[in-house]
PDB file of C-alpha atoms in Angstrom:
ATOM      1  CA  MET X 842     -64.555 -22.755  -0.297  1.00 40.00           C
ATOM      2  CA  THR X 843     -64.636 -25.387   2.441  1.00 54.00           C
ATOM      3  CA  ASP X 844     -64.475 -24.097   6.006  1.00 53.00           C
ATOM      4  CA  ILE X 845     -61.432 -25.386   7.883  1.00 62.00           C
ATOM      5  CA  SER X 846     -61.514 -24.969  11.649  1.00 59.00           C
ATOM      6  CA  THR X 847     -58.332 -23.522  13.126  1.00 63.00           C
ATOM      7  CA  ASN X 848     -59.370 -24.708  16.607  1.00 84.00           C
ATOM      8  CA  VAL X 849     -59.153 -28.410  15.816  1.00 88.00           C
ATOM      9  CA  THR X 850     -56.054 -30.456  16.610  1.00 94.00           C
ATOM     10  CA  VAL X 851     -55.742 -33.680  14.594  1.00 96.00           C
ATOM     11  CA  ARG X 852     -53.704 -36.613  15.879  1.00 97.00           C
ATOM     12  CA  GLN X 853     -53.358 -40.346  15.374  1.00 97.00           C
ATOM     13  CA  ALA X 854     -55.787 -42.344  17.477  1.00 98.00           C
ATOM     14  CA  GLY X 855     -54.714 -45.139  19.796  1.00 96.00           C
ATOM     15  CA  ARG X 856     -56.507 -48.105  21.255  1.00 96.00           C
ATOM     16  CA  GLY X 857     -57.089 -46.172  24.460  1.00 97.00           C
ATOM     17  CA  ASP X 858     -59.394 -43.893  22.458  1.00 98.00           C
ATOM     18  CA  ALA X 859     -61.543 -46.765  21.227  1.00 97.00           C
ATOM     19  CA  GLU X 860     -64.536 -46.428  23.548  1.00 97.00           C
ATOM     20  CA  GLY X 861     -65.081 -42.776  22.717  1.00 97.00           C
ATOM     21  CA  LEU X 862     -64.574 -43.252  18.989  1.00 98.00           C
ATOM     22  CA  ILE X 863     -66.960 -46.207  18.823  1.00 98.00           C
ATOM     23  CA  SER X 864     -69.602 -43.885  20.270  1.00 98.00           C
ATOM     24  CA  VAL X 865     -68.815 -41.199  17.689  1.00 98.00           C
ATOM     25  CA  LEU X 866     -69.142 -43.693  14.826  1.00 98.00           C
ATOM     26  CA  ALA X 867     -72.353 -45.247  16.132  1.00 98.00           C
ATOM     27  CA  GLU X 868     -74.003 -41.857  16.730  1.00 97.00           C
ATOM     28  CA  ALA X 869     -72.859 -40.235  13.485  1.00 97.00           C
ATOM     29  CA  PHE X 870     -74.095 -43.123  11.334  1.00 97.00           C
ATOM     30  CA  PHE X 871     -77.252 -43.826  13.336  1.00 97.00           C
ATOM     31  CA  ASP X 872     -79.586 -41.912  11.002  1.00 96.00           C
ATOM     32  CA  GLY X 873     -79.721 -41.972   7.232  1.00 93.00           C
ATOM     33  CA  PRO X 874     -80.730 -44.114   4.266  1.00 94.00           C
ATOM     34  CA  VAL X 875     -77.942 -46.683   4.735  1.00 95.00           C
ATOM     35  CA  ALA X 876     -78.766 -47.126   8.432  1.00 97.00           C
ATOM     36  CA  ASP X 877     -82.449 -47.591   7.592  1.00 96.00           C
ATOM     37  CA  TRP X 878     -81.499 -50.233   5.025  1.00 96.00           C
ATOM     38  CA  LEU X 879     -78.991 -52.094   7.198  1.00 97.00           C
ATOM     39  CA  VAL X 880     -80.941 -52.146  10.468  1.00 98.00           C
ATOM     40  CA  PRO X 881     -84.570 -51.136   9.879  1.00 97.00           C
ATOM     41  CA  ASP X 882     -85.507 -51.646  13.534  1.00 98.00           C
ATOM     42  CA  ARG X 883     -84.239 -48.516  15.285  1.00 97.00           C
ATOM     43  CA  SER X 884     -84.609 -50.181  18.670  1.00 97.00           C
ATOM     44  CA  ASP X 885     -81.909 -52.667  17.601  1.00 98.00           C
ATOM     45  CA  ARG X 886     -79.697 -50.232  15.762  1.00 98.00           C
ATOM     46  CA  HIS X 887     -77.737 -48.670  18.627  1.00 97.00           C
ATOM     47  CA  ALA X 888     -76.506 -51.976  20.075  1.00 98.00           C
ATOM     48  CA  VAL X 889     -75.806 -53.462  16.631  1.00 98.00           C
ATOM     49  CA  TYR X 890     -73.882 -50.385  15.546  1.00 98.00           C
ATOM     50  CA  ARG X 891     -71.751 -50.292  18.679  1.00 98.00           C
ATOM     51  CA  ARG X 892     -70.709 -53.915  18.183  1.00 97.00           C
ATOM     52  CA  TYR X 893     -70.130 -53.439  14.466  1.00 97.00           C
ATOM     53  CA  PHE X 894     -68.077 -50.277  14.838  1.00 97.00           C
ATOM     54  CA  GLU X 895     -65.954 -51.925  17.487  1.00 97.00           C
ATOM     55  CA  LEU X 896     -64.962 -54.437  14.780  1.00 94.00           C
ATOM     56  CA  VAL X 897     -64.439 -51.646  12.256  1.00 95.00           C
ATOM     57  CA  LEU X 898     -62.263 -49.578  14.561  1.00 96.00           C
ATOM     58  CA  ASN X 899     -60.085 -52.507  15.632  1.00 94.00           C
ATOM     59  CA  HIS X 900     -59.607 -53.412  11.967  1.00 92.00           C
ATOM     60  CA  GLY X 901     -58.533 -49.839  11.316  1.00 95.00           C
ATOM     61  CA  PHE X 902     -55.960 -49.986  14.123  1.00 96.00           C
ATOM     62  CA  ASP X 903     -54.615 -53.281  12.780  1.00 93.00           C
ATOM     63  CA  ASN X 904     -54.522 -52.522   9.061  1.00 91.00           C
ATOM     64  CA  GLY X 905     -54.839 -48.794   8.422  1.00 94.00           C
ATOM     65  CA  TYR X 906     -54.639 -45.310   9.875  1.00 96.00           C
ATOM     66  CA  VAL X 907     -57.095 -43.891  12.395  1.00 98.00           C
ATOM     67  CA  ASP X 908     -57.138 -40.099  12.733  1.00 98.00           C
ATOM     68  CA  THR X 909     -59.012 -38.270  15.458  1.00 98.00           C
ATOM     69  CA  THR X 910     -59.217 -34.868  17.129  1.00 97.00           C
ATOM     70  CA  ALA X 911     -57.848 -33.851  20.506  1.00 96.00           C
ATOM     71  CA  ASP X 912     -61.345 -33.936  22.021  1.00 96.00           C
ATOM     72  CA  LEU X 913     -62.276 -37.246  20.313  1.00 97.00           C
ATOM     73  CA  SER X 914     -65.221 -35.569  18.581  1.00 97.00           C
ATOM     74  CA  ALA X 915     -64.350 -36.968  15.139  1.00 98.00           C
ATOM     75  CA  VAL X 916     -62.682 -39.982  13.568  1.00 98.00           C
ATOM     76  CA  ALA X 917     -61.480 -41.015  10.112  1.00 98.00           C
ATOM     77  CA  ILE X 918     -60.391 -44.547   9.200  1.00 98.00           C
ATOM     78  CA  TRP X 919     -58.071 -44.811   6.205  1.00 98.00           C
ATOM     79  CA  TYR X 920     -56.540 -47.805   4.426  1.00 96.00           C
ATOM     80  CA  PRO X 921     -53.634 -47.786   1.968  1.00 95.00           C
ATOM     81  CA  ARG X 922     -55.023 -49.747  -0.979  1.00 93.00           C
ATOM     82  CA  ILE X 923     -51.747 -50.417  -2.731  1.00 86.00           C
ATOM     83  CA  GLU X 924     -52.313 -54.182  -2.634  1.00 75.00           C
ATOM     84  CA  PRO X 925     -55.463 -56.273  -2.155  1.00 66.00           C
ATOM     85  CA  PRO X 926     -56.403 -55.603   1.492  1.00 62.00           C
ATOM     86  CA  PRO X 927     -56.821 -57.998   4.430  1.00 57.00           C
ATOM     87  CA  ASN X 928     -60.495 -58.884   4.798  1.00 58.00           C
ATOM     88  CA  PHE X 929     -61.848 -58.642   8.320  1.00 49.00           C
ATOM     89  CA  LEU X 930     -65.040 -60.377   7.146  1.00 51.00           C
ATOM     90  CA  GLU X 931     -63.017 -63.462   6.313  1.00 55.00           C
ATOM     91  CA  HIS X 932     -64.783 -65.244   9.174  1.00 68.00           C
ATOM     92  CA  PRO X 933     -68.544 -64.698   8.777  1.00 81.00           C
ATOM     93  CA  ALA X 934     -69.123 -65.840  12.355  1.00 86.00           C
ATOM     94  CA  VAL X 935     -67.395 -62.685  13.625  1.00 90.00           C
ATOM     95  CA  LEU X 936     -69.729 -60.442  11.634  1.00 92.00           C
ATOM     96  CA  GLU X 937     -72.778 -62.474  12.637  1.00 94.00           C
ATOM     97  CA  ALA X 938     -71.830 -62.267  16.314  1.00 94.00           C
ATOM     98  CA  ALA X 939     -71.727 -58.479  16.032  1.00 95.00           C
ATOM     99  CA  THR X 940     -74.751 -57.841  13.832  1.00 97.00           C
ATOM    100  CA  GLY X 941     -77.013 -60.864  14.405  1.00 96.00           C
ATOM    101  CA  VAL X 942     -79.924 -61.213  12.023  1.00 97.00           C
ATOM    102  CA  TYR X 943     -78.686 -58.166  10.093  1.00 97.00           C
ATOM    103  CA  ALA X 944     -75.392 -59.829   9.125  1.00 96.00           C
ATOM    104  CA  PRO X 945     -76.471 -60.641   5.514  1.00 94.00           C
ATOM    105  CA  LYS X 946     -77.083 -56.946   4.792  1.00 95.00           C
ATOM    106  CA  PHE X 947     -73.729 -55.908   6.261  1.00 95.00           C
ATOM    107  CA  ALA X 948     -71.954 -58.613   4.275  1.00 93.00           C
ATOM    108  CA  LEU X 949     -73.793 -57.590   1.100  1.00 93.00           C
ATOM    109  CA  LEU X 950     -72.829 -53.943   1.594  1.00 94.00           C
ATOM    110  CA  ASP X 951     -69.152 -54.837   1.921  1.00 91.00           C
ATOM    111  CA  ALA X 952     -69.331 -57.164  -1.089  1.00 90.00           C
ATOM    112  CA  VAL X 953     -70.881 -54.458  -3.284  1.00 92.00           C
ATOM    113  CA  PHE X 954     -68.312 -51.888  -2.172  1.00 93.00           C
ATOM    114  CA  GLU X 955     -65.463 -54.291  -2.863  1.00 90.00           C
ATOM    115  CA  ALA X 956     -66.804 -55.285  -6.284  1.00 91.00           C
ATOM    116  CA  PHE X 957     -66.815 -51.672  -7.456  1.00 92.00           C
ATOM    117  CA  HIS X 958     -63.629 -50.527  -5.739  1.00 92.00           C
ATOM    118  CA  PRO X 959     -61.128 -48.750  -8.035  1.00 92.00           C
ATOM    119  CA  SER X 960     -58.210 -50.833  -9.224  1.00 89.00           C
ATOM    120  CA  GLU X 961     -55.739 -47.937  -9.257  1.00 91.00           C
ATOM    121  CA  PRO X 962     -53.565 -47.734  -6.109  1.00 93.00           C
ATOM    122  CA  HIS X 963     -54.902 -45.178  -3.650  1.00 95.00           C
ATOM    123  CA  HIS X 964     -55.789 -44.571  -0.014  1.00 96.00           C
ATOM    124  CA  TYR X 965     -59.341 -45.479   0.973  1.00 97.00           C
ATOM    125  CA  LEU X 966     -61.414 -43.412   3.381  1.00 98.00           C
ATOM    126  CA  ALA X 967     -63.619 -46.183   4.758  1.00 97.00           C
ATOM    127  CA  TYR X 968     -65.324 -44.156   7.502  1.00 97.00           C
ATOM    128  CA  ALA X 969     -65.413 -40.519   8.557  1.00 97.00           C
ATOM    129  CA  ALA X 970     -67.615 -39.437  11.449  1.00 97.00           C
ATOM    130  CA  VAL X 971     -68.159 -36.320  13.539  1.00 96.00           C
ATOM    131  CA  SER X 972     -70.205 -36.375  16.738  1.00 96.00           C
ATOM    132  CA  PRO X 973     -73.610 -34.765  16.088  1.00 94.00           C
ATOM    133  CA  GLU X 974     -73.025 -31.850  18.474  1.00 92.00           C
ATOM    134  CA  GLN X 975     -69.833 -30.880  16.600  1.00 93.00           C
ATOM    135  CA  GLN X 976     -71.155 -31.146  13.055  1.00 92.00           C
ATOM    136  CA  ASN X 977     -71.305 -28.110  10.710  1.00 89.00           C
ATOM    137  CA  ARG X 978     -68.310 -26.477  12.427  1.00 90.00           C
ATOM    138  CA  GLY X 979     -65.565 -27.436   9.985  1.00 93.00           C
ATOM    139  CA  VAL X 980     -64.325 -30.310  12.138  1.00 96.00           C
ATOM    140  CA  GLY X 981     -64.765 -32.976   9.474  1.00 95.00           C
ATOM    141  CA  ALA X 982     -63.112 -30.869   6.765  1.00 95.00           C
ATOM    142  CA  THR X 983     -60.142 -30.187   9.041  1.00 96.00           C
ATOM    143  CA  LEU X 984     -59.802 -33.856   9.949  1.00 97.00           C
ATOM    144  CA  LEU X 985     -59.786 -35.011   6.319  1.00 97.00           C
ATOM    145  CA  SER X 986     -57.557 -32.190   5.096  1.00 96.00           C
ATOM    146  CA  HIS X 987     -54.891 -33.376   7.532  1.00 96.00           C
ATOM    147  CA  ARG X 988     -54.618 -36.692   5.671  1.00 97.00           C
ATOM    148  CA  HIS X 989     -55.129 -35.098   2.244  1.00 97.00           C
ATOM    149  CA  ARG X 990     -52.008 -32.981   2.702  1.00 96.00           C
ATOM    150  CA  GLN X 991     -49.975 -36.123   3.342  1.00 96.00           C
ATOM    151  CA  LEU X 992     -51.459 -37.883   0.319  1.00 96.00           C
ATOM    152  CA  ASP X 993     -50.854 -34.870  -1.895  1.00 95.00           C
ATOM    153  CA  ALA X 994     -47.184 -34.868  -0.880  1.00 95.00           C
ATOM    154  CA  LEU X 995     -46.999 -38.511  -2.006  1.00 94.00           C
ATOM    155  CA  GLY X 996     -48.963 -37.900  -5.207  1.00 94.00           C
ATOM    156  CA  MET X 997     -51.461 -40.479  -3.932  1.00 95.00           C
ATOM    157  CA  PRO X 998     -55.177 -40.445  -4.877  1.00 96.00           C
ATOM    158  CA  ALA X 999     -57.995 -41.067  -2.394  1.00 97.00           C
ATOM    159  CA  TYR X1000     -61.327 -42.853  -2.704  1.00 97.00           C
ATOM    160  CA  LEU X1001     -64.523 -43.055  -0.626  1.00 97.00           C
ATOM    161  CA  GLU X1002     -68.226 -43.862  -0.812  1.00 97.00           C
ATOM    162  CA  ALA X1003     -70.651 -41.073   0.132  1.00 96.00           C
ATOM    163  CA  SER X1004     -73.942 -42.240   1.586  1.00 91.00           C
ATOM    164  CA  ASN X1005     -75.960 -39.021   1.282  1.00 88.00           C
ATOM    165  CA  VAL X1006     -76.125 -35.799  -0.730  1.00 87.00           C
ATOM    166  CA  ARG X1007     -74.915 -33.593   2.111  1.00 87.00           C
ATOM    167  CA  ASN X1008     -71.721 -35.604   2.591  1.00 90.00           C
ATOM    168  CA  ARG X1009     -71.222 -35.798  -1.156  1.00 92.00           C
ATOM    169  CA  GLU X1010     -71.231 -31.999  -1.359  1.00 92.00           C
ATOM    170  CA  LEU X1011     -68.618 -31.757   1.396  1.00 93.00           C
ATOM    171  CA  TYR X1012     -66.348 -34.197  -0.414  1.00 96.00           C
ATOM    172  CA  VAL X1013     -66.716 -32.274  -3.680  1.00 95.00           C
ATOM    173  CA  ARG X1014     -65.537 -29.148  -1.853  1.00 94.00           C
ATOM    174  CA  LEU X1015     -62.530 -31.143  -0.630  1.00 96.00           C
ATOM    175  CA  GLY X1016     -61.498 -32.002  -4.175  1.00 95.00           C
ATOM    176  CA  TYR X1017     -63.336 -35.284  -4.869  1.00 96.00           C
ATOM    177  CA  ARG X1018     -65.357 -35.963  -7.982  1.00 94.00           C
ATOM    178  CA  ALA X1019     -68.291 -38.324  -8.159  1.00 91.00           C
ATOM    179  CA  GLY X1020     -68.248 -41.425 -10.331  1.00 89.00           C
ATOM    180  CA  PRO X1021     -71.118 -43.686 -11.370  1.00 86.00           C
ATOM    181  CA  PRO X1022     -73.443 -44.193  -8.383  1.00 90.00           C
ATOM    182  CA  LEU X1023     -74.291 -47.534  -6.830  1.00 92.00           C
ATOM    183  CA  ILE X1024     -77.834 -48.518  -5.883  1.00 91.00           C
ATOM    184  CA  LEU X1025     -77.868 -51.154  -3.182  1.00 90.00           C
ATOM    185  CA  PRO X1026     -79.997 -54.259  -3.829  1.00 85.00           C
ATOM    186  CA  THR X1027     -83.486 -54.883  -2.439  1.00 79.00           C
ATOM    187  CA  THR X1028     -84.632 -51.251  -2.729  1.00 81.00           C
ATOM    188  CA  GLY X1029     -81.500 -49.988  -1.049  1.00 87.00           C
ATOM    189  CA  PRO X1030     -80.217 -46.389  -1.056  1.00 93.00           C
ATOM    190  CA  THR X1031     -77.905 -44.741  -3.565  1.00 94.00           C
ATOM    191  CA  ILE X1032     -74.171 -44.572  -2.828  1.00 95.00           C
ATOM    192  CA  TRP X1033     -71.842 -42.135  -4.604  1.00 95.00           C
ATOM    193  CA  ARG X1034     -68.345 -43.397  -5.398  1.00 96.00           C
ATOM    194  CA  MET X1035     -65.881 -40.501  -5.123  1.00 96.00           C
ATOM    195  CA  TRP X1036     -62.283 -40.087  -6.251  1.00 96.00           C
ATOM    196  CA  ARG X1037     -59.719 -37.448  -5.357  1.00 96.00           C
ATOM    197  CA  GLY X1038     -56.953 -37.764  -7.930  1.00 88.00           C
ATOM    198  CA  GLN X1039     -53.823 -35.861  -8.829  1.00 69.00           C
ATOM    199  CA  PRO X1040     -53.840 -33.559 -11.892  1.00 53.00           C
ATOM    200  CA  ASP X1041     -52.088 -35.214 -14.815  1.00 53.00           C
ATOM    201  CA  ALA X1042     -52.481 -33.828 -18.301  1.00 40.00           C
ATOM    202  CA  ALA X1043     -51.183 -37.069 -19.793  1.00 41.00           C
ATOM    203  CA  ARG X1044     -54.083 -39.099 -18.427  1.00 45.00           C
ATOM    204  CA  PRO X1045     -57.832 -38.906 -19.030  1.00 43.00           C
ATOM    205  CA  ALA X1046     -59.976 -37.388 -16.300  1.00 54.00           C
ATOM    206  CA  GLY X1047     -62.415 -40.301 -16.192  1.00 65.00           C
ATOM    207  CA  PHE X1048     -63.277 -42.210 -13.043  1.00 77.00           C
ATOM    208  CA  PRO X1049     -60.794 -45.073 -12.424  1.00 83.00           C
ATOM    209  CA  ALA X1050     -61.807 -48.609 -13.362  1.00 77.00           C
ATOM    210  CA  SER X1051     -62.827 -51.243 -10.830  1.00 74.00           C
ATOM    211  CA  GLY X1052     -61.004 -54.503 -10.423  1.00 62.00           C
ATOM    212  CA  PRO X1053     -58.243 -56.261  -8.489  1.00 56.00           C
ATOM    213  CA  LEU X1054     -55.331 -54.154  -7.314  1.00 53.00           C
ATOM    214  CA  PRO X1055     -51.845 -54.924  -8.604  1.00 48.00           C
ATOM    215  CA  ARG X1056     -49.294 -56.198  -6.105  1.00 45.00           C
ATOM    216  CA  ARG X1057     -46.663 -53.626  -5.220  1.00 42.00           C
ATOM    217  CA  ASN X1058     -44.928 -52.143  -2.195  1.00 39.00           C
ATOM    218  CA  ALA X1059     -46.703 -49.440  -0.213  1.00 35.00           C
ATOM    219  CA  PRO X1060     -45.054 -46.000  -0.111  1.00 33.00           C
TER     220      PRO X1060
END
């Protein structure tokens, strides 16, 4: 059973929360195999990550849903993938300005994720982060369960990419199942694609196919 904290209040984030949430994202993702692959020089990583996650967070405000906690110790960025999404990397100069010499790796990561994204309509958990001092207290599970309840009421699946085994285990406890893993190019780390679907005896339980999303109205 996944621990859910009863002391955590989840709410929708606003732009006034941006500075604190950028810090949470940059700190939570600072260590790990993907961080080592994207920005091998740790002395560069903090500044690069702050600029990059400022882009990410603003894109979430513009095109998705940003959930946070009352104390701003955690953040989740969701996108309804009912239609092909707006691409905030449409202008490479914006990404290069944020990430500098590391821009090709960031662009490659996004391209790989997009190429293997499920074609079935769903909501996409692009980023979930908990500040290091609040980790292992059920904060992340509570934050994600808030959105899961809404998706379950709509009968809407969810999808994410897990970047390490520990996170993958948390997502399994929250009802996700792992699909075929991705191995990033140039000796990159392994990424686990994960799907949280709705039970349906009339459909096979296999992982959904990748490909372009059909055009339809969002719920």
